[in-house]
XYZ file of N, CA, C and O in Angstrom:
504
model
N -14.541 -78.337 -43.187
C -15.942 -78.267 -42.614
C -16.351 -76.734 -42.864
O -17.115 -76.291 -43.490
N -15.176 -75.631 -42.235
C -15.277 -74.398 -42.082
C -13.980 -73.511 -43.430
O -13.316 -74.276 -43.585
N -14.974 -72.332 -44.213
C -13.909 -72.154 -45.113
C -13.308 -70.840 -44.429
O -12.126 -70.585 -44.431
N -13.881 -69.889 -43.168
C -13.148 -69.091 -42.754
C -14.059 -69.095 -41.163
O -14.968 -69.117 -41.201
N -13.159 -68.426 -40.218
C -13.792 -67.318 -39.189
C -13.468 -66.333 -38.852
O -12.006 -65.957 -39.373
N -14.248 -65.568 -38.734
C -13.921 -64.054 -38.834
C -14.241 -63.814 -37.240
O -15.081 -63.673 -36.814
N -13.294 -62.684 -36.550
C -13.406 -62.611 -34.946
C -13.033 -60.940 -35.566
O -12.054 -60.296 -35.658
N -14.290 -59.854 -34.736
C -14.174 -58.461 -34.846
C -12.903 -58.204 -33.949
O -12.957 -58.573 -32.866
N -12.580 -56.695 -34.081
C -11.390 -55.657 -33.382
C -11.624 -54.569 -33.337
O -12.227 -54.175 -34.678
N -11.251 -53.722 -32.321
C -11.857 -52.554 -32.497
C -10.248 -51.838 -32.401
O -10.323 -50.590 -32.813
N -9.078 -52.553 -32.219
C -7.934 -52.090 -32.126
C -6.918 -53.643 -33.357
O -6.433 -54.280 -32.263
N -6.982 -52.821 -34.139
C -6.138 -53.567 -35.148
C -4.109 -54.080 -34.805
O -4.302 -55.317 -34.871
N -4.198 -53.035 -34.283
C -2.672 -53.231 -33.967
C -2.424 -53.918 -32.680
O -1.500 -55.409 -32.668
N -3.692 -54.057 -31.602
C -3.033 -54.986 -30.751
C -3.514 -56.131 -30.949
O -3.011 -57.406 -30.289
N -4.592 -56.165 -31.433
C -5.087 -57.422 -31.979
C -4.026 -58.376 -33.071
O -3.666 -59.237 -32.631
N -3.315 -58.165 -33.725
C -1.953 -58.267 -34.530
C -0.935 -58.943 -33.579
O -0.322 -59.692 -33.891
N -0.861 -58.144 -32.650
C 0.248 -58.672 -31.777
C -0.165 -59.649 -31.178
O 0.793 -60.296 -31.176
N -1.087 -59.858 -30.645
C -1.858 -60.785 -30.087
C -1.713 -62.255 -30.581
O -1.164 -62.770 -30.587
N -2.430 -61.917 -31.898
C -2.562 -63.106 -32.782
C -1.183 -63.447 -33.370
O -1.061 -64.705 -33.852
N -0.112 -62.672 -33.663
C 0.734 -62.959 -34.437
C 1.577 -63.806 -33.862
O 2.569 -64.908 -34.341
N 1.683 -63.416 -32.482
C 2.320 -64.407 -31.359
C 1.848 -65.956 -31.148
O 2.443 -66.584 -31.164
N 0.256 -65.865 -30.813
C -0.213 -66.995 -30.443
C -0.352 -67.917 -31.899
O -0.291 -69.183 -32.005
N -0.301 -67.185 -32.972
C -0.759 -67.974 -34.237
C 0.565 -68.692 -34.687
O 0.549 -69.631 -35.065
N 1.593 -67.746 -34.453
C 2.890 -68.334 -34.775
C 3.387 -69.671 -34.507
O 3.914 -70.638 -34.906
N 2.836 -69.663 -33.387
C 3.027 -70.766 -32.209
C 2.438 -71.932 -32.848
O 3.112 -73.389 -32.751
N 1.152 -71.473 -33.061
C 0.852 -73.223 -33.784
C 1.153 -73.280 -35.245
O 0.530 -74.212 -35.997
N 1.802 -72.623 -35.867
C 2.327 -72.749 -37.157
C 2.283 -72.004 -38.152
O 1.955 -72.028 -39.223
N 1.194 -70.927 -37.777
C 0.668 -70.252 -38.944
C 1.046 -68.689 -38.678
O 1.086 -67.909 -37.843
N 1.428 -68.162 -40.226
C 1.846 -66.946 -40.271
C 0.695 -66.142 -41.096
O -0.279 -66.114 -41.766
N 0.505 -64.587 -40.788
C -0.111 -63.601 -40.421
C -0.020 -62.839 -41.968
O 1.228 -62.858 -42.174
N -1.050 -62.835 -42.537
C -0.802 -61.621 -43.613
C -1.681 -60.745 -43.340
O -3.041 -60.514 -43.184
N -1.230 -59.425 -43.217
C -1.904 -58.224 -42.943
C -2.777 -57.518 -43.925
O -2.411 -57.828 -45.397
N -4.070 -57.089 -43.820
C -4.874 -56.452 -44.708
C -5.104 -54.980 -43.537
O -4.516 -54.709 -43.140
N -5.506 -54.235 -44.802
C -5.753 -52.625 -44.132
C -6.685 -52.705 -43.367
O -6.398 -51.991 -42.040
N -7.826 -54.062 -42.647
C -8.515 -53.540 -41.844
C -8.044 -54.865 -40.687
O -9.218 -55.050 -39.862
N -7.081 -55.600 -40.779
C -6.531 -56.499 -39.884
C -5.880 -57.490 -40.462
O -4.620 -57.493 -41.322
N -6.078 -58.807 -40.118
C -5.272 -60.007 -40.261
C -5.425 -61.070 -40.910
O -6.431 -61.719 -39.998
N -5.117 -61.843 -41.517
C -5.527 -63.061 -42.247
C -4.731 -64.432 -41.804
O -3.362 -64.110 -42.192
N -4.750 -65.393 -41.244
C -4.156 -66.643 -40.881
C -4.534 -68.134 -42.050
O -5.442 -68.617 -40.972
N -3.908 -68.248 -43.021
C -4.565 -69.242 -43.478
C -3.740 -70.312 -43.320
O -2.502 -70.242 -42.972
N -4.686 -71.468 -43.796
C -3.840 -73.006 -43.623
C -4.296 -73.687 -44.678
O -5.760 -73.374 -45.091
N -4.271 -74.765 -44.754
C -4.752 -75.913 -46.074
C -6.077 -76.256 -45.619
O -7.003 -76.700 -46.241
N -6.832 -76.015 -44.024
C -7.956 -76.314 -43.809
C -8.963 -75.086 -43.909
O -10.139 -75.173 -43.253
N -8.738 -74.145 -43.622
C -9.306 -72.784 -43.710
C -8.526 -71.668 -43.250
O -7.190 -71.598 -43.142
N -9.267 -70.298 -43.410
C -8.558 -69.080 -42.565
C -9.037 -68.661 -41.435
O -10.494 -68.558 -41.217
N -8.387 -68.385 -40.386
C -8.924 -67.489 -39.338
C -8.815 -66.045 -39.738
O -7.421 -65.406 -40.335
N -9.456 -65.033 -39.470
C -9.060 -63.837 -39.658
C -9.619 -62.440 -38.556
O -11.085 -62.946 -37.971
N -9.097 -61.635 -38.177
C -9.333 -60.745 -37.068
C -9.299 -59.169 -37.907
O -8.459 -59.412 -38.528
N -10.004 -58.656 -38.187
C -10.258 -57.627 -38.520
C -11.326 -56.688 -38.136
O -12.297 -57.360 -37.094
N -11.585 -55.427 -38.335
C -12.696 -54.398 -37.628
C -14.021 -54.949 -38.880
O -13.843 -55.387 -39.732
N -15.032 -54.712 -37.830
C -16.432 -55.011 -38.717
C -16.948 -54.442 -40.222
O -16.268 -53.298 -40.334
N -17.238 -55.504 -40.744
C -17.383 -54.883 -42.068
C -18.355 -53.559 -42.453
O -18.420 -52.741 -43.056
N -19.333 -53.893 -40.833
C -20.136 -52.530 -41.061
C -20.064 -51.701 -40.242
O -20.986 -50.670 -40.465
N -19.125 -51.211 -40.285
C -18.472 -50.327 -39.371
C -18.545 -49.706 -37.831
O -18.640 -49.068 -37.128
N -19.303 -50.893 -37.162
C -20.279 -50.795 -35.736
C -19.036 -51.592 -35.141
O -17.872 -51.981 -35.747
N -18.651 -51.152 -34.181
C -17.895 -51.458 -32.593
C -18.197 -53.353 -32.314
O -19.259 -53.794 -33.046
N -16.700 -53.782 -32.271
C -17.125 -55.334 -32.511
C -16.852 -55.768 -30.735
O -16.564 -54.935 -29.937
N -17.882 -56.517 -30.853
C -18.223 -57.082 -29.040
C -17.980 -58.792 -29.370
O -17.995 -59.224 -30.296
N -17.291 -59.012 -28.286
C -17.067 -60.747 -28.059
C -18.273 -60.979 -27.816
O -19.330 -60.846 -26.851
N -18.932 -62.609 -27.767
C -19.873 -62.935 -27.596
C -20.162 -64.085 -26.250
O -18.981 -64.822 -26.262
N -21.094 -63.742 -25.411
C -20.811 -64.530 -24.404
C -21.277 -65.958 -24.884
O -22.267 -66.847 -25.675
N -20.637 -67.185 -24.287
C -20.542 -68.311 -24.541
C -19.754 -69.096 -26.121
O -19.969 -69.929 -26.337
N -19.452 -68.081 -26.968
C -18.695 -68.425 -27.760
C -16.910 -68.850 -27.562
O -16.525 -68.334 -26.507
N -16.410 -69.616 -27.826
C -15.155 -70.313 -27.483
C -14.505 -70.409 -29.122
O -15.444 -71.333 -30.072
N -13.690 -70.003 -29.508
C -12.954 -70.404 -30.853
C -11.789 -71.348 -30.160
O -10.711 -70.749 -29.993
N -11.928 -72.738 -30.781
C -10.540 -73.238 -30.573
C -9.703 -73.845 -31.687
O -9.881 -74.289 -32.606
N -8.531 -74.098 -31.240
C -7.585 -74.225 -32.302
C -6.653 -75.636 -31.984
O -7.083 -75.775 -30.788
N -6.550 -76.001 -32.913
C -5.394 -77.316 -32.669
C -4.015 -77.409 -32.453
O -3.416 -76.436 -33.365
N -3.905 -77.750 -31.310
C -2.380 -77.627 -31.183
C -1.867 -79.364 -31.447
O -2.362 -79.992 -31.069
N -0.126 -79.403 -31.404
C 0.637 -80.581 -32.250
C 0.137 -81.504 -30.876
O 0.255 -82.881 -30.919
N 0.846 -80.830 -29.796
C 1.080 -81.729 -28.282
C 0.916 -80.206 -27.177
O 0.711 -78.985 -27.177
N 1.499 -81.103 -25.886
C 1.331 -80.421 -24.875
C 2.297 -79.381 -24.605
O 1.703 -77.753 -24.121
N 3.493 -79.102 -25.062
C 4.289 -78.030 -25.464
C 3.751 -77.161 -25.965
O 3.730 -75.850 -25.878
N 3.243 -77.344 -27.257
C 2.640 -76.680 -28.258
C 1.280 -75.429 -27.181
O 1.130 -74.340 -27.586
N 0.359 -76.515 -26.492
C -0.355 -75.611 -25.909
C 0.297 -74.597 -24.921
O -0.455 -73.416 -24.628
N 1.078 -74.885 -23.931
C 1.731 -73.952 -23.090
C 2.283 -72.697 -23.685
O 2.224 -71.773 -22.957
N 3.127 -73.166 -24.751
C 3.796 -72.159 -25.425
C 2.677 -71.274 -26.176
O 2.814 -69.821 -26.104
N 1.600 -71.460 -26.699
C 0.668 -70.794 -27.372
C -0.105 -69.963 -26.206
O -0.035 -68.308 -26.223
N 0.025 -70.715 -24.917
C -0.939 -69.825 -23.776
C 0.124 -68.816 -23.410
O -0.333 -67.523 -23.092
N 1.711 -69.341 -23.147
C 2.309 -68.268 -22.663
C 2.713 -66.876 -23.864
O 3.021 -65.640 -23.418
N 2.614 -67.300 -25.056
C 2.690 -66.099 -26.397
C 1.373 -65.030 -25.877
O 1.601 -63.899 -26.448
N 0.049 -66.166 -25.805
C -0.983 -64.925 -25.584
C -0.772 -63.758 -24.580
O -1.044 -62.689 -24.533
N -0.451 -64.459 -23.230
C -0.326 -63.745 -22.049
C 0.697 -62.651 -22.206
O 0.728 -61.529 -21.191
N 2.145 -62.876 -22.903
C 3.102 -61.777 -23.078
C 2.604 -60.809 -24.434
O 3.311 -59.653 -24.219
N 1.600 -61.333 -24.912
C 1.042 -59.872 -26.022
C -0.216 -59.557 -25.981
O -1.298 -59.327 -27.148
N -0.672 -59.384 -24.711
C -1.834 -58.631 -24.554
C -3.494 -59.289 -24.034
O -4.390 -58.584 -23.947
N -3.120 -60.907 -24.131
C -4.388 -61.756 -23.427
C -3.970 -61.764 -22.267
O -3.611 -61.164 -21.598
N -5.397 -62.609 -21.706
C -5.776 -62.159 -20.309
C -5.934 -64.352 -20.248
O -6.498 -64.894 -20.892
N -5.388 -64.355 -18.999
C -5.867 -65.921 -18.458
C -7.500 -66.077 -18.610
O -7.930 -65.601 -17.818
N -7.636 -67.473 -19.391
C -9.352 -67.794 -18.994
C -9.175 -69.266 -18.657
O -10.429 -69.747 -18.545
N -7.879 -69.676 -18.126
C -8.128 -71.123 -17.911
C -6.308 -71.855 -18.141
O -5.927 -71.740 -19.188
N -5.563 -72.264 -17.176
C -4.211 -72.332 -17.311
C -4.110 -73.508 -17.905
O -5.102 -74.579 -17.771
N -3.004 -73.598 -18.614
C -2.771 -75.121 -19.337
C -2.915 -76.528 -18.526
O -2.674 -76.676 -17.106
N -3.716 -77.198 -18.811
C -4.054 -78.508 -18.079
C -4.881 -79.192 -18.973
O -5.631 -79.184 -19.656
N -5.168 -80.537 -18.290
C -6.289 -81.631 -18.576
C -7.754 -81.003 -18.543
O -7.765 -80.796 -17.206
N -8.515 -81.425 -19.308
C -9.753 -80.571 -19.441
C -11.024 -81.948 -19.173
O -11.137 -82.750 -20.290
N -10.960 -82.518 -18.089
C -12.385 -83.645 -17.756
C -13.471 -83.554 -18.429
O -13.967 -84.788 -18.777
N -13.936 -82.559 -18.648
C -14.940 -82.259 -19.609
C -15.044 -82.453 -20.960
O -16.292 -82.079 -21.788
N -13.772 -82.330 -21.632
C -13.652 -82.756 -23.418
C -13.471 -84.094 -23.263
O -13.217 -84.895 -22.386
N -14.009 -84.345 -24.825
C -14.231 -85.465 -25.094
C -12.436 -86.325 -24.721
O -11.614 -85.313 -25.431
N -12.306 -87.342 -24.417
C -11.085 -88.010 -24.160
C -9.729 -87.075 -23.170
O -8.804 -87.402 -22.823
N -10.782 -86.103 -22.523
C -9.642 -85.889 -21.297
C -8.414 -84.830 -22.090
O -7.412 -85.032 -21.755
N -8.786 -84.024 -22.949
C -7.734 -83.564 -24.059
C -7.032 -82.113 -22.969
O -7.278 -81.838 -21.656
N -6.091 -81.860 -23.017
C -4.843 -81.241 -22.614
C -5.113 -79.710 -23.754
O -4.770 -79.693 -24.772
N -5.407 -78.918 -22.686
C -5.974 -77.571 -23.208
C -5.266 -76.119 -22.261
O -5.219 -76.083 -20.975
N -5.659 -75.071 -23.402
C -5.495 -73.806 -22.133
C -6.477 -72.682 -22.858
O -7.005 -72.927 -23.957
N -7.074 -71.758 -22.316
C -7.951 -70.636 -22.431
C -7.368 -69.163 -22.248
O -6.441 -69.220 -21.291
N -7.820 -68.457 -23.294
C -7.127 -67.200 -23.326
C -8.437 -66.212 -23.879
O -9.035 -66.825 -24.154
N -8.163 -64.899 -23.172
C -9.256 -63.730 -23.959
C -8.119 -62.903 -24.694
O -7.046 -62.668 -24.070
N -8.548 -62.864 -25.716
C -7.636 -61.676 -26.823
C -8.058 -60.460 -26.197
O -8.815 -60.019 -25.471
N -7.132 -59.201 -27.096
C -7.745 -57.890 -25.922
C -9.103 -57.343 -26.352
O -9.341 -56.502 -25.792
N -9.733 -58.026 -27.115
C -11.161 -57.350 -27.103
C -12.008 -58.349 -26.330
O -13.277 -58.375 -26.083
N -11.809 -59.326 -25.671
C -12.240 -60.369 -24.774
C -12.381 -61.319 -25.710
O -13.565 -62.218 -24.769
N -12.867 -61.725 -27.026
C -13.153 -62.984 -27.667
C -12.594 -64.233 -26.618
O -11.057 -63.829 -26.252
N -13.231 -65.368 -26.746
C -12.528 -66.167 -25.492
C -11.977 -67.199 -26.603
O -12.688 -67.949 -27.594
N -10.665 -67.672 -26.402
C -9.989 -68.535 -27.537
C -9.269 -70.059 -26.410
O -9.006 -69.815 -25.527
N -9.064 -71.067 -27.320
C -8.317 -72.153 -26.476
C -7.218 -73.010 -27.424
O -8.080 -73.151 -28.675
N -6.555 -73.390 -26.863
C -5.964 -74.237 -28.003
C -5.838 -75.953 -27.110
O -5.715 -75.904 -25.960
N -5.980 -77.078 -27.987
C -6.089 -78.230 -27.508
C -5.377 -79.033 -28.124
O -5.435 -79.138 -29.351
N -4.971 -80.161 -27.383
C -4.012 -81.215 -27.813
C -4.691 -82.317 -27.575
O -5.618 -82.579 -26.161
N -4.381 -83.781 -28.023
C -5.233 -84.729 -27.812
C -4.746 -85.250 -26.778
O -3.344 -85.251 -26.799
N -4.785 -86.096 -25.749
C -4.608 -86.411 -24.641
C -3.484 -87.691 -25.083
O -4.082 -88.573 -25.447
N -1.951 -87.858 -24.762
C -1.337 -88.999 -25.257
C -0.794 -89.432 -23.730
O 0.216 -90.064 -24.030
N -1.275 -89.395 -22.755
C -0.752 -89.758 -21.845
C -0.424 -88.205 -20.651
O -0.685 -87.406 -20.831
N 0.084 -89.005 -19.570
C 0.427 -88.061 -18.186
C 1.125 -86.939 -19.065
O 2.249 -87.319 -19.778
N 1.263 -85.685 -18.190
C 2.265 -84.836 -18.556
C 3.433 -85.115 -17.784
O 3.519 -84.965 -16.791
């Protein structure tokens, strides 16, 4: 459905540190660009970079970008990698009763404040 998702940053180095750590846990390798980093996959690309219009990047209220994780352990590792690399906790790993199928997920805010999550399909008790 998507070709790419672009998230703005005001600090490319901080964003690179955070996203290289969290995206590598999910199996995606970053490709540095002068203005940021792209994380391509066979289903689309996630990009974090400075805004093209030259204005300050800001995060949006109500926006959350969700990444697919393979299993519960990968969700846990993604969350830990984010916390260790400049992110802040926005919801510890666990089952989310409001999600379809009570999936297992975790939430982080990146160094700019963008809200992210990683979710794995519920395959039974933890």
